[in-house]
Coordinates of N, CA and C in Angstrom, one line a residue:
X10 N 35.6 -81.5 104.7 CA 36.5 -80.6 104.0 C 36.8 -79.4 104.9
X11 N 38.0 -78.9 104.8 CA 38.4 -77.7 105.5 C 37.8 -76.4 104.8
X12 N 37.2 -75.6 105.5 CA 36.7 -74.3 105.0 C 36.9 -73.2 106.0
X13 N 37.3 -72.0 105.4 CA 37.3 -70.8 106.2 C 36.3 -69.8 105.5
X14 N 35.3 -69.4 106.3 CA 34.3 -68.6 105.7 C 34.2 -67.2 106.4
X15 N 34.6 -66.2 105.6 CA 34.6 -64.8 106.2 C 33.2 -64.1 106.0
X16 N 32.9 -63.2 106.9 CA 31.7 -62.4 106.7 C 32.0 -61.1 107.5
X17 N 31.0 -60.1 107.2 CA 31.1 -58.9 108.0 C 31.5 -57.7 107.1
X18 N 32.1 -57.9 106.0 CA 32.5 -56.8 105.1 C 31.3 -56.1 104.6
X19 N 31.5 -54.8 104.5 CA 30.5 -53.9 103.9 C 31.1 -52.5 103.6
X20 N 30.2 -51.7 103.1 CA 30.6 -50.3 102.8 C 30.4 -49.5 104.1
X21 N 31.4 -48.6 104.5 CA 31.2 -47.8 105.7 C 31.9 -46.5 105.5
X22 N 31.5 -45.5 106.2 CA 32.2 -44.2 106.1 C 33.5 -44.2 106.9
X23 N 34.4 -43.3 106.5 CA 35.6 -43.2 107.2 C 35.3 -42.8 108.6
X24 N 36.1 -43.3 109.5 CA 35.9 -43.1 110.9 C 35.0 -44.1 111.6
X25 N 34.3 -44.9 110.8 CA 33.4 -45.9 111.3 C 34.2 -47.2 111.7
X26 N 33.3 -48.2 112.1 CA 33.9 -49.5 112.6 C 33.2 -50.6 111.9
X27 N 33.9 -51.7 111.8 CA 33.3 -53.0 111.3 C 33.9 -54.1 112.1
X28 N 33.2 -55.2 112.2 CA 33.8 -56.4 112.8 C 33.7 -57.6 111.7
X29 N 34.8 -58.1 111.4 CA 34.8 -59.2 110.4 C 34.9 -60.5 111.3
X30 N 34.3 -61.5 110.7 CA 34.3 -62.9 111.3 C 34.8 -63.9 110.3
X31 N 35.5 -64.9 110.8 CA 35.9 -66.0 110.0 C 35.7 -67.3 110.8
X32 N 34.8 -68.1 110.2 CA 34.4 -69.4 110.9 C 35.2 -70.5 110.2
X33 N 35.8 -71.4 111.0 CA 36.5 -72.5 110.4 C 35.8 -73.8 110.6
X34 N 35.9 -74.6 109.5 CA 35.2 -75.9 109.5 C 36.3 -76.9 109.1
X35 N 36.2 -78.1 109.8 CA 36.9 -79.3 109.2 C 38.3 -79.5 109.8
X36 N 38.7 -78.7 110.9 CA 40.0 -79.0 111.5 C 39.9 -78.6 112.9
X37 N 41.0 -78.9 113.7 CA 41.0 -78.5 115.1 C 41.4 -77.1 115.2
X38 N 40.5 -76.2 115.4 CA 40.7 -74.8 115.3 C 41.7 -74.3 116.3
X39 N 41.7 -74.8 117.5 CA 42.5 -74.3 118.6 C 44.0 -74.6 118.4
X40 N 44.3 -75.5 117.4 CA 45.7 -75.9 117.2 C 46.4 -75.0 116.1
X41 N 45.6 -74.1 115.6 CA 46.1 -73.3 114.4 C 46.2 -71.8 114.8
X42 N 47.3 -71.2 114.2 CA 47.4 -69.7 114.3 C 46.4 -69.2 113.2
X43 N 45.7 -68.1 113.5 CA 44.8 -67.5 112.5 C 45.3 -66.1 112.2
X44 N 45.1 -65.8 110.9 CA 45.5 -64.4 110.5 C 44.5 -63.8 109.6
X45 N 44.6 -62.5 109.5 CA 43.8 -61.7 108.5 C 44.8 -61.0 107.6
X46 N 44.4 -61.0 106.3 CA 45.2 -60.4 105.3 C 44.3 -59.6 104.4
X47 N 44.8 -58.7 103.6 CA 43.9 -57.9 102.8 C 44.7 -57.6 101.5
X48 N 43.9 -57.4 100.5 CA 44.4 -57.0 99.2 C 43.5 -56.0 98.5
X49 N 44.1 -54.8 98.2 CA 43.4 -53.7 97.5 C 43.6 -53.9 96.0
X50 N 42.7 -53.3 95.2 CA 42.9 -53.4 93.8 C 44.2 -52.9 93.3
X51 N 44.9 -53.6 92.5 CA 46.2 -53.2 92.0 C 47.4 -53.3 93.0
X52 N 47.1 -53.8 94.1 CA 48.2 -53.9 95.1 C 48.4 -55.3 95.6
X53 N 49.6 -55.6 96.2 CA 49.9 -56.9 96.6 C 49.1 -57.2 97.9
X54 N 48.9 -58.4 98.2 CA 48.3 -58.8 99.5 C 49.2 -58.4 100.6
X55 N 48.6 -58.0 101.7 CA 49.4 -57.6 102.9 C 48.8 -58.2 104.1
X56 N 49.7 -58.5 105.1 CA 49.2 -59.0 106.3 C 48.6 -57.9 107.2
X57 N 47.7 -58.2 108.0 CA 47.0 -57.3 108.8 C 47.2 -57.6 110.3
X58 N 46.8 -58.9 110.7 CA 46.9 -59.3 112.1 C 46.9 -60.8 112.1
X59 N 47.5 -61.3 113.2 CA 47.5 -62.7 113.4 C 47.4 -63.0 114.9
X60 N 46.8 -64.2 115.2 CA 46.7 -64.5 116.6 C 47.1 -66.0 116.8
X61 N 48.2 -66.2 117.5 CA 48.6 -67.6 117.8 C 47.7 -68.3 118.7
X62 N 48.1 -69.5 119.1 CA 47.3 -70.2 120.1 C 47.3 -69.4 121.4
X63 N 46.3 -69.7 122.2 CA 46.0 -68.9 123.4 C 47.3 -68.8 124.2
X64 N 47.5 -67.6 124.8 CA 48.6 -67.3 125.7 C 49.8 -66.7 125.1
X65 N 49.8 -66.5 123.8 CA 50.9 -65.9 123.1 C 50.5 -64.6 122.5
X66 N 51.5 -63.7 122.2 CA 51.1 -62.4 121.8 C 50.6 -62.4 120.3
X67 N 49.8 -61.4 120.0 CA 49.2 -61.2 118.7 C 50.2 -60.4 117.9
X68 N 49.9 -60.4 116.6 CA 50.7 -59.6 115.6 C 49.8 -58.6 114.9
X69 N 50.4 -57.4 114.7 CA 49.6 -56.4 113.9 C 50.6 -55.7 112.9
X70 N 50.0 -55.4 111.8 CA 50.8 -54.5 110.9 C 50.8 -53.1 111.4
X71 N 51.8 -52.4 111.1 CA 52.0 -51.0 111.7 C 50.8 -50.2 111.2
X72 N 50.3 -50.4 110.0 CA 49.2 -49.6 109.5 C 47.9 -49.7 110.2
X73 N 47.7 -50.8 111.0 CA 46.5 -51.0 111.7 C 46.6 -51.1 113.2
X74 N 47.8 -51.1 113.7 CA 48.1 -51.2 115.1 C 47.4 -50.0 115.8
X75 N 46.7 -50.3 116.9 CA 46.0 -49.3 117.7 C 44.6 -49.1 117.1
X76 N 44.2 -49.6 116.0 CA 42.9 -49.4 115.4 C 42.2 -50.7 115.3
X77 N 42.9 -51.8 114.9 CA 42.3 -53.1 114.7 C 42.6 -54.0 115.9
X78 N 41.7 -54.9 116.2 CA 41.9 -55.9 117.2 C 41.5 -57.3 116.7
X79 N 42.4 -58.2 116.8 CA 42.1 -59.6 116.4 C 41.8 -60.4 117.7
X80 N 40.8 -61.3 117.6 CA 40.5 -62.1 118.7 C 39.9 -63.4 118.2
X81 N 39.8 -64.4 119.1 CA 39.2 -65.6 118.6 C 38.4 -66.2 119.7
X82 N 37.4 -67.1 119.3 CA 36.6 -67.8 120.2 C 36.7 -69.3 119.8
X83 N 37.4 -70.0 120.6 CA 37.7 -71.4 120.2 C 36.4 -72.2 120.3
X84 N 35.5 -71.8 121.2 CA 34.2 -72.6 121.3 C 33.4 -72.4 120.0
X85 N 33.6 -71.3 119.3 CA 32.8 -71.1 118.1 C 33.7 -71.3 116.8
X86 N 34.9 -71.7 117.0 CA 35.8 -71.9 115.8 C 35.9 -70.6 115.0
X87 N 35.9 -69.5 115.6 CA 35.8 -68.2 114.9 C 36.9 -67.3 115.3
X88 N 37.5 -66.6 114.3 CA 38.4 -65.5 114.6 C 37.7 -64.2 114.1
X89 N 38.0 -63.1 114.9 CA 37.3 -61.8 114.6 C 38.4 -60.8 114.3
X90 N 38.0 -59.8 113.5 CA 38.8 -58.6 113.3 C 38.0 -57.4 113.6
X91 N 38.1 -56.8 114.7 CA 37.4 -55.5 115.0 C 38.2 -54.4 114.4
X92 N 37.6 -53.7 113.5 CA 38.3 -52.6 112.8 C 37.6 -51.2 113.2
X93 N 38.4 -50.4 113.8 CA 37.9 -49.1 114.3 C 38.6 -48.0 113.5
X94 N 38.1 -46.8 113.6 CA 38.7 -45.6 112.9 C 39.1 -45.9 111.5
X95 N 38.2 -46.5 110.8 CA 38.5 -46.9 109.4 C 38.9 -45.7 108.5
X96 N 39.8 -46.0 107.6 CA 40.3 -45.0 106.7 C 40.0 -45.5 105.2
X97 N 40.0 -44.6 104.3 CA 39.9 -45.0 102.9 C 40.9 -46.1 102.5
X98 N 42.1 -45.9 103.0 CA 43.2 -46.9 102.6 C 43.0 -48.3 103.2
X99 N 42.0 -48.5 104.1 CA 41.7 -49.8 104.6 C 40.8 -50.6 103.6
X100 N 40.3 -49.9 102.5 CA 39.5 -50.5 101.5 C 40.2 -51.7 100.9
X101 N 39.7 -52.9 100.9 CA 40.3 -54.0 100.4 C 39.4 -55.3 100.5
X102 N 39.8 -56.3 99.9 CA 39.2 -57.6 100.2 C 40.0 -58.2 101.3
X103 N 39.3 -58.6 102.4 CA 39.9 -59.2 103.6 C 39.8 -60.7 103.6
X104 N 40.9 -61.4 103.8 CA 40.9 -62.8 103.8 C 41.4 -63.3 105.2
X105 N 40.9 -64.4 105.6 CA 41.5 -65.0 106.8 C 42.2 -66.3 106.4
X106 N 43.2 -66.7 107.2 CA 44.1 -67.8 106.9 C 44.4 -68.5 108.1
X107 N 44.8 -69.8 108.0 CA 45.2 -70.6 109.1 C 46.4 -71.3 108.8
X108 N 47.3 -71.5 109.8 CA 48.5 -72.2 109.7 C 48.9 -72.8 111.1
X109 N 49.5 -73.9 111.0 CA 50.0 -74.5 112.3 C 51.1 -73.7 112.8
X110 N 51.9 -73.2 112.0 CA 53.1 -72.4 112.4 C 52.8 -70.9 112.2
X111 N 52.7 -70.2 113.3 CA 52.4 -68.8 113.3 C 53.5 -67.9 112.7
X112 N 54.7 -68.3 112.9 CA 55.8 -67.6 112.3 C 55.8 -67.7 110.8
X113 N 55.5 -68.9 110.3 CA 55.3 -69.1 108.9 C 54.2 -68.2 108.4
X114 N 53.0 -68.2 109.0 CA 51.9 -67.5 108.6 C 52.2 -66.0 108.5
X115 N 52.8 -65.5 109.6 CA 53.0 -64.0 109.7 C 54.1 -63.5 108.8
X116 N 55.2 -64.2 108.8 CA 56.4 -63.7 108.1 C 56.6 -64.2 106.7
X117 N 55.9 -65.2 106.3 CA 56.0 -65.7 104.9 C 54.7 -65.7 104.2
X118 N 53.6 -65.5 104.9 CA 52.2 -65.5 104.4 C 51.9 -66.8 103.8
X119 N 52.5 -67.8 104.3 CA 52.1 -69.2 103.8 C 51.1 -69.8 104.7
X120 N 49.9 -69.7 104.4 CA 48.8 -70.3 105.2 C 48.5 -71.7 104.7
X121 N 48.1 -72.6 105.6 CA 47.7 -73.9 105.2 C 46.3 -73.9 104.6
X122 N 45.5 -72.9 105.1 CA 44.1 -72.8 104.6 C 43.8 -71.3 104.4
X123 N 43.0 -71.0 103.4 CA 42.6 -69.6 103.1 C 41.1 -69.5 102.9
X124 N 40.5 -68.4 103.3 CA 39.1 -68.2 102.9 C 39.0 -67.5 101.6
X125 N 37.7 -67.2 101.2 CA 37.4 -66.6 99.9 C 37.4 -65.1 100.0
X126 N 37.3 -64.5 101.2 CA 37.4 -63.1 101.3 C 36.1 -62.4 101.6
X127 N 36.1 -61.2 102.2 CA 35.0 -60.4 102.4 C 35.4 -59.0 102.1
X128 N 34.6 -58.2 101.3 CA 35.0 -56.9 100.9 C 34.6 -55.8 101.9
X129 N 35.6 -55.0 102.1 CA 35.5 -53.8 103.0 C 35.7 -52.6 102.1
X130 N 34.8 -51.7 102.1 CA 34.9 -50.4 101.4 C 34.7 -49.3 102.3
X131 N 35.7 -48.4 102.4 CA 35.6 -47.2 103.3 C 35.7 -46.0 102.4
X132 N 34.6 -45.1 102.6 CA 34.6 -43.9 101.7 C 34.4 -42.7 102.6

């Protein structure tokens, strides 16, 4: 079965850093674009970052550009989200997603697979 399992979310003070991880099981990781999305209480889900297959540029939402870094380790089937200079408005449930088509994933938020999420709280 395909699974995306996120981890690394926790409570942190404003200005701090966290690194989220998403491990993929059950498909050929390197063939998929990976993305991070978040949803705060009472708000719609929003895209955060995406990383296509190796050699192509990454995508960042304007609200996190310069503070967050997405990366992947194909050997570990894992995508990371390094979050620095965290703000209270970064508080949300963070989800990872995978799609064969990165344009589809980034511009329409239609992932082929989604994880269950990991909570990030910034105070």
